[in-house]
Coordinates of C-alpha atoms in Angstrom, one line a residue:
M1 CA 104.4 113.2 77.0
L2 CA 105.5 114.7 80.3
L3 CA 109.1 113.4 79.7
F4 CA 109.1 115.0 76.3
R5 CA 108.1 118.3 77.8
I6 CA 110.9 118.1 80.3
L7 CA 113.5 117.3 77.6
I8 CA 112.2 120.3 75.5
G9 CA 112.5 122.6 78.5
L10 CA 116.0 121.4 79.2
F11 CA 117.0 121.9 75.6
L12 CA 115.7 125.5 75.7
Y13 CA 117.6 126.2 78.9
I14 CA 120.8 124.8 77.3
V15 CA 120.3 127.0 74.2
I16 CA 120.0 130.2 76.1
S17 CA 123.0 129.2 78.3
T18 CA 125.2 128.4 75.3
P19 CA 128.8 129.5 75.8
I20 CA 129.7 132.8 74.0
N21 CA 132.0 131.1 71.5
A22 CA 129.4 128.5 70.5
Q23 CA 127.2 128.2 67.4
T24 CA 123.5 128.0 67.6
I25 CA 121.2 126.6 64.9
A26 CA 117.4 126.9 64.7
G27 CA 115.1 125.6 62.0
Y28 CA 112.0 127.5 60.7
K29 CA 109.8 126.0 58.0
D30 CA 112.2 125.1 55.1
S31 CA 115.1 127.1 56.3
Y32 CA 117.8 127.0 58.9
F33 CA 119.4 129.9 60.7
Q34 CA 122.8 129.8 62.3
V35 CA 124.7 132.4 64.4
S36 CA 128.4 132.0 64.4
N37 CA 130.9 133.7 66.7
N38 CA 134.2 132.3 65.5
R39 CA 136.4 134.5 63.2
D40 CA 133.4 136.4 61.8
S41 CA 130.4 137.1 63.9
K42 CA 127.4 136.6 61.6
V43 CA 124.0 135.1 61.2
C44 CA 123.2 133.1 58.1
E45 CA 120.1 131.5 56.5
Y46 CA 120.4 128.1 54.8
D47 CA 118.0 126.1 52.7
K48 CA 116.8 122.6 53.5
K49 CA 120.0 121.2 51.8
Y50 CA 122.1 123.4 54.1
L51 CA 123.2 125.6 51.2
E52 CA 123.9 129.2 52.3
K53 CA 121.3 131.8 51.1
W54 CA 122.6 134.9 52.8
C55 CA 124.6 136.2 55.8
I56 CA 124.9 139.5 57.7
E57 CA 127.2 140.7 60.4
V58 CA 126.1 140.7 64.0
P59 CA 127.8 141.8 67.3
K60 CA 130.9 139.9 68.1
D61 CA 129.6 138.5 71.4
S62 CA 126.4 137.1 69.8
R63 CA 125.7 133.8 71.5
G64 CA 122.3 132.6 70.3
L65 CA 119.1 133.1 68.3
Y66 CA 115.4 132.7 68.5
V67 CA 113.2 132.1 65.5
G68 CA 109.4 132.3 65.6
F69 CA 106.4 134.0 64.0
K70 CA 108.5 134.9 60.9
Q71 CA 110.9 136.8 63.2
L72 CA 114.6 136.2 63.7
L73 CA 116.2 137.6 66.9
V74 CA 119.9 137.4 67.7
Y75 CA 121.0 138.0 71.3
S76 CA 124.3 138.8 72.9
N77 CA 125.5 139.9 76.3
E78 CA 124.9 143.5 75.4
S79 CA 121.9 143.5 73.0
I80 CA 119.0 141.8 71.2
Q81 CA 118.7 142.4 67.4
M82 CA 115.7 141.8 65.3
I83 CA 116.8 140.8 61.8
D84 CA 114.7 141.5 58.7
T85 CA 115.1 138.3 56.7
I86 CA 113.7 140.0 53.6
R87 CA 115.9 143.0 53.5
K88 CA 118.8 141.2 55.2
S89 CA 119.3 144.0 57.7
T90 CA 118.7 144.9 61.4
K91 CA 115.2 146.1 62.1
W92 CA 115.9 147.3 65.7
T93 CA 118.3 146.8 68.5
L94 CA 117.4 146.4 72.2
P95 CA 120.4 147.3 74.5
L96 CA 120.9 145.1 77.5
T97 CA 122.4 146.6 80.7
N98 CA 123.1 144.7 83.9
V99 CA 120.9 141.8 82.7
R100 CA 121.2 138.6 84.7
K101 CA 118.7 136.5 82.8
L102 CA 116.9 136.8 79.4
N103 CA 113.6 135.2 78.4
I104 CA 112.9 135.5 74.6
K105 CA 109.6 133.9 73.7
F106 CA 106.5 135.2 71.9
P107 CA 104.6 137.3 72.9
A108 CA 107.1 139.2 75.0
I109 CA 110.8 139.5 75.9
I110 CA 111.5 139.6 79.6
T111 CA 114.8 140.7 81.2
F112 CA 115.8 140.1 84.8
S113 CA 118.6 142.3 86.1
N114 CA 121.1 141.8 88.9
D115 CA 119.1 144.2 91.1
S116 CA 116.0 142.0 90.6
T117 CA 114.3 144.5 88.3
L118 CA 112.2 143.0 85.5
K119 CA 111.4 144.6 82.2
G120 CA 109.0 143.5 79.5
F121 CA 109.4 144.3 75.8
D122 CA 107.1 143.8 72.8
Y123 CA 108.3 140.8 70.8
F124 CA 107.8 142.4 67.4
T125 CA 108.9 146.0 68.0
G126 CA 111.3 145.9 71.0
Y127 CA 109.3 148.7 72.7
E128 CA 109.3 148.6 76.5
L129 CA 105.9 147.5 77.9
W130 CA 106.7 147.7 81.6
T131 CA 109.3 147.9 84.4
K132 CA 108.8 146.0 87.7
S133 CA 110.9 146.3 90.9
S134 CA 111.0 143.0 92.8
N135 CA 112.6 141.0 95.6
Y136 CA 112.8 137.9 93.4
K137 CA 115.9 135.7 93.8
N138 CA 115.4 134.3 90.3
M139 CA 113.2 134.1 87.3
F140 CA 112.3 131.0 85.2
Q141 CA 110.3 130.3 82.0
A142 CA 107.9 127.3 82.0
G143 CA 106.2 127.0 78.6
V144 CA 104.7 130.4 77.8
D145 CA 104.7 131.4 81.5
V146 CA 107.2 133.3 83.5
W147 CA 107.7 132.6 87.2
G148 CA 109.5 134.8 89.8
V149 CA 111.0 133.1 92.9
S150 CA 111.0 134.9 96.3
N151 CA 111.1 133.6 99.9
N152 CA 109.0 130.4 100.0
V153 CA 106.7 131.3 97.1
I154 CA 106.7 131.4 93.3
E155 CA 104.6 134.0 91.4
K156 CA 103.4 133.8 87.8
L157 CA 103.6 137.1 85.9
D158 CA 101.4 138.4 83.2
V159 CA 104.0 139.1 80.5
F160 CA 102.0 142.0 79.1
S161 CA 101.4 143.9 82.3
S162 CA 103.8 142.3 84.9
E163 CA 100.8 141.7 87.2
I164 CA 100.9 138.7 89.4
T165 CA 98.3 136.2 88.2
A166 CA 99.1 133.3 90.6
K167 CA 101.0 132.4 93.7
I168 CA 102.1 129.0 94.9
P169 CA 103.9 128.4 98.2
V170 CA 107.1 126.5 97.7
K171 CA 109.7 126.1 100.4
G172 CA 113.4 125.5 99.8
N173 CA 116.2 126.6 97.5
I174 CA 114.7 126.6 94.0
T175 CA 117.3 126.2 91.2
N176 CA 115.1 125.5 88.2
I177 CA 111.5 125.5 87.1
K178 CA 110.2 123.8 83.9
G179 CA 106.8 122.8 82.6
D180 CA 103.7 124.4 81.1
S181 CA 100.5 126.0 82.2
L182 CA 99.2 122.8 83.8
Y183 CA 102.3 121.2 85.4
L184 CA 105.5 122.4 86.9
F185 CA 108.7 120.5 87.5
I186 CA 110.7 122.2 90.3
E187 CA 114.3 121.5 91.1
K188 CA 115.0 122.4 94.7
D189 CA 117.5 121.3 97.4
G190 CA 118.9 118.8 94.9
E191 CA 115.6 117.0 94.2
L192 CA 112.9 117.2 91.5
F193 CA 109.3 117.9 92.5
H194 CA 106.1 117.8 90.3
L195 CA 103.2 120.2 90.9
N196 CA 99.8 120.5 89.4
V197 CA 99.4 124.2 88.9
V198 CA 95.6 124.3 89.0
D199 CA 95.5 122.2 92.2
E200 CA 98.2 124.2 94.0
I201 CA 96.6 127.6 93.1
G202 CA 93.3 126.3 94.4
R203 CA 94.9 125.2 97.7
A204 CA 96.5 128.6 98.1
H205 CA 93.1 130.3 97.9
V206 CA 91.4 128.1 100.4

């Protein structure tokens, strides 16, 4: 089960790091959605036999999509678009400026900028929920949780308010974090470490 969680985490990391000219496919119930950035930049819906149902144009640098809770989001280097799959049109567009990392996962969209500023946006409307200045070196998603990395400590953020809900001391150069609310797999200094989140938070408060 833990190995399965690691593989799922790595798959999600690969999807959001997909090269700009790649195609990304995601399934949802009896349909499949594909964003293509070859000659024509478009996102299409296909039925379970992979027959095309409809397509609409999207920005030329679109590089991936996220499907969940009856919502279809297409992201590029410059924006996130919420696609209305009933009307086959764009509901809203969220511009992205100076964004280093992007975390799209219900219930919030989190951006991490080159100046270490984090912003949270509502998953359904794209409205800005909060802005947080930080000294974080990096940001990682582990299940539904978002962790900020600073000097010798990782901090879990409340995605609705940006408040810090937990701190765990971790020394070393952290290059990746995967896992869930109970366990974290941390890659640092070329090695993989396993942490029990509950136990580590408990130790930090002793």
